[in-house]
Tab-separated table of C-alpha atoms in Angstrom:
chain	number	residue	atom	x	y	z
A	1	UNK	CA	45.305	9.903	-23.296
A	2	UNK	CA	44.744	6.857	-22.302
A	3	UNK	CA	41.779	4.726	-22.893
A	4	UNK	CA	41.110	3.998	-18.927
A	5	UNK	CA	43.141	3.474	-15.657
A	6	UNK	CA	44.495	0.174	-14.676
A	7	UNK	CA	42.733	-1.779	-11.724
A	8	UNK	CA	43.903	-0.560	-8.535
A	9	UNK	CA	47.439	-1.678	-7.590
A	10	UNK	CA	48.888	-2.981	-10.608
A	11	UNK	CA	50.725	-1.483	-13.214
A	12	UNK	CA	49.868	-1.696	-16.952
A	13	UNK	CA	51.725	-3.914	-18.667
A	14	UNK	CA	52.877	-2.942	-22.219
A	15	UNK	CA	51.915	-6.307	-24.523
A	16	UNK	CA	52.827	-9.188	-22.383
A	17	UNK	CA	56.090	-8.084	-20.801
A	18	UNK	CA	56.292	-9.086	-17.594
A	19	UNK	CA	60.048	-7.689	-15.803
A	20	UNK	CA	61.809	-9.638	-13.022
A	21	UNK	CA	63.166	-8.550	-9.818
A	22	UNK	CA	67.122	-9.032	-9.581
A	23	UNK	CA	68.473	-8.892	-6.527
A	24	UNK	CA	70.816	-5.291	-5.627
A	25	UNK	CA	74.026	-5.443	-4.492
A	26	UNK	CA	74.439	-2.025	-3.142
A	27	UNK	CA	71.130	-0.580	-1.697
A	28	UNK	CA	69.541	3.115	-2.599
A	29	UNK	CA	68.226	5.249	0.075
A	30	UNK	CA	64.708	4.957	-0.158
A	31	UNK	CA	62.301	7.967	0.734
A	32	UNK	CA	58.722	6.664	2.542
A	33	UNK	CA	56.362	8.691	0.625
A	34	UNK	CA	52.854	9.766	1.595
A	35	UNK	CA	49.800	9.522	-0.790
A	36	UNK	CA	48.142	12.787	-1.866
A	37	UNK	CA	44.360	12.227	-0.143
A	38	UNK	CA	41.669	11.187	-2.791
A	39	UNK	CA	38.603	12.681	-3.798
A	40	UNK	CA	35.309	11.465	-3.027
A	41	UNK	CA	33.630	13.336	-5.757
A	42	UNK	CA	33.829	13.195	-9.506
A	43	UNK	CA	30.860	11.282	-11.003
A	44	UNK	CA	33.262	12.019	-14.660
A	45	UNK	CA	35.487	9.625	-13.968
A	46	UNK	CA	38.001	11.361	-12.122
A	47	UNK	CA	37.702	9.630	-8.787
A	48	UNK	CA	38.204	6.414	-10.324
A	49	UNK	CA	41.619	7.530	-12.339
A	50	UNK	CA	42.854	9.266	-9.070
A	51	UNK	CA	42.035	6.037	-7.069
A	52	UNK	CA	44.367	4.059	-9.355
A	53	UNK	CA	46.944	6.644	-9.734
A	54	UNK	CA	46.995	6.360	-5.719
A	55	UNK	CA	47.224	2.842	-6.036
A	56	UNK	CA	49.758	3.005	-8.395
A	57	UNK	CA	52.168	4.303	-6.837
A	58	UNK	CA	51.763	3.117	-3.645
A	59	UNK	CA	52.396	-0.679	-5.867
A	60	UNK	CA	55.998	1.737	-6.451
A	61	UNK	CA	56.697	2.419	-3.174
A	62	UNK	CA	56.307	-1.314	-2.235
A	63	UNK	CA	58.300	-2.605	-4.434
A	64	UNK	CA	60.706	0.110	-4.241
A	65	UNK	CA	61.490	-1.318	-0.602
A	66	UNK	CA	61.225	-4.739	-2.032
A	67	UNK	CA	64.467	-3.705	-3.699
A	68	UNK	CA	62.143	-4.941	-7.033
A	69	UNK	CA	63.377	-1.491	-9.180
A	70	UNK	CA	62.567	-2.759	-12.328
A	71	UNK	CA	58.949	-3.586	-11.594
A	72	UNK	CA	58.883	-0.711	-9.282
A	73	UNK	CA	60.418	2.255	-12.154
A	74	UNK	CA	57.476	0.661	-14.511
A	75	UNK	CA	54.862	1.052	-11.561
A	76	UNK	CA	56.408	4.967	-11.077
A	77	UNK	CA	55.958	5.648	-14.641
A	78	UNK	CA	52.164	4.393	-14.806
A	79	UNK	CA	50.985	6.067	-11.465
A	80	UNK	CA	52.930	9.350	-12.736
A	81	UNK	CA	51.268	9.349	-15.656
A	82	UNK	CA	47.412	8.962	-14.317
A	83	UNK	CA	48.082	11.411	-11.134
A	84	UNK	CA	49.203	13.947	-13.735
A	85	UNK	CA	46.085	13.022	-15.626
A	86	UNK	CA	44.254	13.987	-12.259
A	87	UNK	CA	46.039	17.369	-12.301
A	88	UNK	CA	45.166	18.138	-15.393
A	89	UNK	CA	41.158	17.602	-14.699
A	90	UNK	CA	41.052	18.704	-11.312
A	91	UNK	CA	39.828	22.526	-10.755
A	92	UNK	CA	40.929	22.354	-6.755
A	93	UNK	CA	43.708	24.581	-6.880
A	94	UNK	CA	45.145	23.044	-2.768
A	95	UNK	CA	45.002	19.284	-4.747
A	96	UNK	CA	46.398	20.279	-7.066
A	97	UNK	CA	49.599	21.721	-5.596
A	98	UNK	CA	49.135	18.798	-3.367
A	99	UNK	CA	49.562	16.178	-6.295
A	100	UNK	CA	52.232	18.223	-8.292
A	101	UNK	CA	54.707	18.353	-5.295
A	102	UNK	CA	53.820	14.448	-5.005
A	103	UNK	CA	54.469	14.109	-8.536
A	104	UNK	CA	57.485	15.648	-8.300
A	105	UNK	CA	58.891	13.514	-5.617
A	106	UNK	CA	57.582	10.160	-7.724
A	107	UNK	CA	59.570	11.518	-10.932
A	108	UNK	CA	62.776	11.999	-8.588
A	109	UNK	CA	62.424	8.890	-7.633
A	110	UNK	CA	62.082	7.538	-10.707
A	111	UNK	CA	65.480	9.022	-11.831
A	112	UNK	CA	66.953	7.838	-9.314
A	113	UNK	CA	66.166	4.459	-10.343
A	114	UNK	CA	66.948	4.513	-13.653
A	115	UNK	CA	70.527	5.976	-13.207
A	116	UNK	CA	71.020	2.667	-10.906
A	117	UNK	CA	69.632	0.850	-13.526
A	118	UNK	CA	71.981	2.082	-15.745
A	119	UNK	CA	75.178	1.855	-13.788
A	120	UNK	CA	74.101	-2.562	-13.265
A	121	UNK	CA	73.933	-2.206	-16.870
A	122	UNK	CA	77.589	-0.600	-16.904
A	123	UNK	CA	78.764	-3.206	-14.360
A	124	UNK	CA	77.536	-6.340	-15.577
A	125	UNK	CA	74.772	-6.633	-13.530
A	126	UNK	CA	72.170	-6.054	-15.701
A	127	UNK	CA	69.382	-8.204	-15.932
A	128	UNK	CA	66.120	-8.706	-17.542
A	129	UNK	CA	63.337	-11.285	-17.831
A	130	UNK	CA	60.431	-11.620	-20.816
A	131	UNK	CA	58.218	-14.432	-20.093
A	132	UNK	CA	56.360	-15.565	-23.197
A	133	UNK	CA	52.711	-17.364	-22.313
A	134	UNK	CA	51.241	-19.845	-24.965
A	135	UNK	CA	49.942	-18.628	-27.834
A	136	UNK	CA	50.676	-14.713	-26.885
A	137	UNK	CA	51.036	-12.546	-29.724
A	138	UNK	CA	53.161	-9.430	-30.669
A	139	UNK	CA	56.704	-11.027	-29.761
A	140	UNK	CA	58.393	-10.758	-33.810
A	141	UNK	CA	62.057	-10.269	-33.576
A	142	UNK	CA	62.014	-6.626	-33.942
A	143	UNK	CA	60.087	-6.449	-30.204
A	144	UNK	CA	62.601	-8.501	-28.593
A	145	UNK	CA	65.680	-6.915	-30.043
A	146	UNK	CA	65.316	-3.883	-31.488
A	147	UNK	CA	66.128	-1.884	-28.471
A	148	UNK	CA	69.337	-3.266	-28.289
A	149	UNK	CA	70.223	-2.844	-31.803
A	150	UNK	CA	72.463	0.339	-31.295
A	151	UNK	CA	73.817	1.995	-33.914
A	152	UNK	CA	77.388	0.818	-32.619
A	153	UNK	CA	76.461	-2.694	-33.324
A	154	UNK	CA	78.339	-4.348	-35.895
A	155	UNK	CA	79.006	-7.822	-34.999
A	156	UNK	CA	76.336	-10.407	-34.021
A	157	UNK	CA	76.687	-14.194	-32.429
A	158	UNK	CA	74.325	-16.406	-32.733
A	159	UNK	CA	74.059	-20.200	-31.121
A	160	UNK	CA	71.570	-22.180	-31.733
A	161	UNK	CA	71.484	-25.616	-32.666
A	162	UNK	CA	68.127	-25.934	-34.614
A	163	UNK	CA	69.070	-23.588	-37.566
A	164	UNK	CA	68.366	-27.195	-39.414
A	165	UNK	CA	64.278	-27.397	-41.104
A	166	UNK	CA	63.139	-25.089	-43.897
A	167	UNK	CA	60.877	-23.301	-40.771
A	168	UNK	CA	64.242	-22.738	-38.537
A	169	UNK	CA	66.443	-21.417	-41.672
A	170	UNK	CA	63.186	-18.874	-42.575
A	171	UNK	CA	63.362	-17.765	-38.819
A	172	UNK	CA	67.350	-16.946	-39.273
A	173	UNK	CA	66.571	-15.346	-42.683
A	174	UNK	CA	63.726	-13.070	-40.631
A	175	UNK	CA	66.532	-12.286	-37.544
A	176	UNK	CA	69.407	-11.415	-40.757
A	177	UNK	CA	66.617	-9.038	-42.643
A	178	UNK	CA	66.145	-7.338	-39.310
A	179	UNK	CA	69.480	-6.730	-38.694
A	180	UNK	CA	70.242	-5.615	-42.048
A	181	UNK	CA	67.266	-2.802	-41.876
A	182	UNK	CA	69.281	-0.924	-38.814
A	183	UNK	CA	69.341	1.018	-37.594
A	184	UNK	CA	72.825	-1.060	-36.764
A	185	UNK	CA	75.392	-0.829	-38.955
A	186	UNK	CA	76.134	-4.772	-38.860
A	187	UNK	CA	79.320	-6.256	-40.422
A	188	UNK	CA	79.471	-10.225	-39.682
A	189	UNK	CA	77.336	-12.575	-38.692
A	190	UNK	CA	78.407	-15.411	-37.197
A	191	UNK	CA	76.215	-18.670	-36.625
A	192	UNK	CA	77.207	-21.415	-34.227
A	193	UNK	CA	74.554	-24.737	-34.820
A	194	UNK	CA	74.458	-28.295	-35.292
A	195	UNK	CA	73.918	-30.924	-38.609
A	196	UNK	CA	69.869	-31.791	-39.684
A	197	UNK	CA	70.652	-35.354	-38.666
A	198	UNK	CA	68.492	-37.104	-41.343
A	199	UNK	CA	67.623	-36.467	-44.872
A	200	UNK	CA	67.785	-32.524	-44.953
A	201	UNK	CA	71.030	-31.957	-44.238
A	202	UNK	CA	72.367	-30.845	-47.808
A	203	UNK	CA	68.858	-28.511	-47.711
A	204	UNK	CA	70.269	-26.914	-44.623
A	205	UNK	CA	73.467	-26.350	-46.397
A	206	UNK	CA	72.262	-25.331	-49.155
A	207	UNK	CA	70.057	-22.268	-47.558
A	208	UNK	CA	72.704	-21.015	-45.034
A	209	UNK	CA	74.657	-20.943	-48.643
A	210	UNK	CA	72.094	-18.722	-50.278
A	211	UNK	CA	71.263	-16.894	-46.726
A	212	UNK	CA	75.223	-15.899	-46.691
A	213	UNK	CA	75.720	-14.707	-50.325
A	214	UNK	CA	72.444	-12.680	-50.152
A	215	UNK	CA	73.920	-10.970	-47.071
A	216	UNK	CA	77.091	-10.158	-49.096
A	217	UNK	CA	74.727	-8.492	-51.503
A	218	UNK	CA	73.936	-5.630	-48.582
A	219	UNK	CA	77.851	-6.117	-47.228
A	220	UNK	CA	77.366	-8.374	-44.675
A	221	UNK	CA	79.605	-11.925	-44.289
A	222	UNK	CA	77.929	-14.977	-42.496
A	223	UNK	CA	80.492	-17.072	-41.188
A	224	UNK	CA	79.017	-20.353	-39.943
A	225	UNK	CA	80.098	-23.299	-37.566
A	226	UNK	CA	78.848	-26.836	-36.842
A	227	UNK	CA	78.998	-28.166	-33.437
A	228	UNK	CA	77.591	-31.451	-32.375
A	229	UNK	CA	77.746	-31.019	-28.785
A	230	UNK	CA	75.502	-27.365	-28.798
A	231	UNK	CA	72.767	-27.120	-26.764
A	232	UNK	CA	72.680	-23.746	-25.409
A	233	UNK	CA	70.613	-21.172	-27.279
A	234	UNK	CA	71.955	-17.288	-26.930
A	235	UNK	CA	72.412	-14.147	-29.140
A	236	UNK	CA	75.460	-11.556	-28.979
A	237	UNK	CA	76.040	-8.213	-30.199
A	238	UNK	CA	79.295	-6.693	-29.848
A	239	UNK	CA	77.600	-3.410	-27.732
A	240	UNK	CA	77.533	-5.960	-24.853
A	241	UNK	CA	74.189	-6.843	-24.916
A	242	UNK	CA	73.244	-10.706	-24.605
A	243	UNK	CA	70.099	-12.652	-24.594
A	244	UNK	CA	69.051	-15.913	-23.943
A	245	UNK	CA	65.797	-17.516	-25.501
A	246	UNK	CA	64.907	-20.734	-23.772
A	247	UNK	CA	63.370	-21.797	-27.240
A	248	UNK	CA	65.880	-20.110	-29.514
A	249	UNK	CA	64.278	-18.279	-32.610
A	250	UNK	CA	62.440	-21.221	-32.879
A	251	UNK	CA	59.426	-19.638	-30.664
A	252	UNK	CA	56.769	-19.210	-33.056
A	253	UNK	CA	54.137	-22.112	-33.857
A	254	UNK	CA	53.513	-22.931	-36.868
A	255	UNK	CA	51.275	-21.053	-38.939
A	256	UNK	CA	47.632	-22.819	-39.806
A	257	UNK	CA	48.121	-22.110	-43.372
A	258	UNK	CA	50.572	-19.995	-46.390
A	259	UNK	CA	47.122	-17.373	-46.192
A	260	UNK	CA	46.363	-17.076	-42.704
A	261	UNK	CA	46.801	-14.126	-40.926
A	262	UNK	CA	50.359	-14.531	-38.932
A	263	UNK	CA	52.306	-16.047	-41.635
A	264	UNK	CA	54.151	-13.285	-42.682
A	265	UNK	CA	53.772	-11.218	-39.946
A	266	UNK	CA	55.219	-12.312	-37.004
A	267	UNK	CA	54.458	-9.938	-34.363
A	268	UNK	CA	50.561	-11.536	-35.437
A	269	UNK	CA	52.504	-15.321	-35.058
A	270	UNK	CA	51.755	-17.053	-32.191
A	271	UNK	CA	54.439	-18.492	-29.701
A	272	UNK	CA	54.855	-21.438	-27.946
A	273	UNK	CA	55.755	-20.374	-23.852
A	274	UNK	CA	59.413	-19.905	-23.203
A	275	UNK	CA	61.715	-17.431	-21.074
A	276	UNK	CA	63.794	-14.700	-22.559
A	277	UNK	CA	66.707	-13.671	-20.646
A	278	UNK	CA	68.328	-10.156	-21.055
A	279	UNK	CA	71.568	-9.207	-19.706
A	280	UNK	CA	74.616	-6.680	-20.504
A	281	UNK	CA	77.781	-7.331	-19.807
A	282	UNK	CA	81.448	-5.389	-20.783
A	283	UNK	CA	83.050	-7.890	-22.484
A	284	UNK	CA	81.356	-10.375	-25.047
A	285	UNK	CA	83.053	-13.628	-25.741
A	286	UNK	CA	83.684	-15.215	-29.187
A	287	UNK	CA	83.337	-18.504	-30.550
């Protein structure tokens, strides 16, 4: 259950994930549906969950014919969720029925929407946008990728040209220890950056050196590349999946001090603000 409704016509948003509309090619038939009449009773707290279920889904609906699916499945999902909330409290047997065939319609919907979904992703189509605010929390590399870390996944690409400072070489050793815990069964790793141009370049060297042969340890092979013309910053796995962090891996201030809370834990790690970009696409290039 959930500790209280959102306000009236938004949707709750899961940490600070905030999706992006992308514009549809082909358009789905849309049905207009009707809101289920509220209740003006319920001094429990009922009224005010069935008042932002309403809501809720009428947000959908909107954004539905906004062609905005990805905000609008989210929007389905929450207002489901509370209306069958309402059900579940509500001892009029006519609202009831009244909400459940409602409900029923919304979860269609719904479907609907995430087959399309799913056939962009198929296509090439697919794509998804994280904006990270200053100083949010709970963004560690295991949120960002994990869902995309099939099991089929056994070849990752990473670019980024400021795999250089002790910091940036700890953030690369964080994104190899979360590939090597799966539940992907990754092979090779291969890393695309550029030179420390002053003093720490044999430091740099030096860890990617004892980054690689601890990875052959749990049968993985780092391959690395220097570029000095890199400026781009994306990640590949060979499942298709690609994303683009307008920061790199390098997103995470720095911590106050080795004991505060944050330093080891990243998802407790402030960022600095960037833009992730997530999109799918059939064939993945190599370096």
């Amino acid at each position: 259950m959930r500790s209280g409704p959102p306000p009236p016509g938004r949707c709750r948003r899961r940490g600070r994930f905030v999706p992006v509309a992308v514009p549809v090619p082909v358009p789905i038939p849309i049905p207009v549906l009707a809101t289920a009449p509220m209740s003006r009773a319920g001094g429990d707290g009922s009224a005010a969950l069935e008042r932002a279920g309403v809501e809720t889904v009428k947000r959908a609906v909107e954004l539905d014919l906004a062609s905005r699916f990805q905000e609008s499945l989210v929007c389905y999902q929450e207002g489901i969720d509370l209306l069958l909330q309402v059900v579940k409290a509500t001892k009029d047997e006519a609202k009831k029925h009244r909400y459940r065939q409602k409900i029923s319609e919304y979860m269609t919907r719904a479907e609907d929407i995430k087959k399309h979904i799913e056939k962009e992703k198929e296509d090439g189509k697919y794509h998804k946008q994280i904006r990270i605010e200053e100083n949010a929390t709970g963004f560690s590399y295991e949120k960002l990728f994990q869902e995309y870390l099939t099991e089929i996944v056994s070849e990752v690409w990473v670019e980024d040209p400021y795999i250089r400072q002790v910091h940036q070489l700890y953030n690369f050793l964080r994104f190899c220890e979360m590939l090597v815990k799966g539940p992907c069964k990754v092979k090779t790793i291969h890393l695309l950056t550029s030179y420390d141009e002053g003093s720490g370049k044999s430091q740099q060297i030096s860890g990617l050196e004892e980054i690689r042969q601890s990875l052959r340890n749990y049968g993985v092979t780092l391959n690395t590349a220097f570029s000095s013309s890199i400026h781009d910053r994306e990640i590949r796995f060979n499942n298709g999946w690609m994303i683009k962090i307008g920061r790199g891996l390098d997103y995470f201030k720095k911590p106050q001090s080795r004991f505060s809370i944050g330093y080891c834990d990243f998802d407790l790690r402030p960022c600095h603000e960037t833009t992730v970009d997530v999109f799918h696409t059939k064939h993945t290039k190599k370096m």
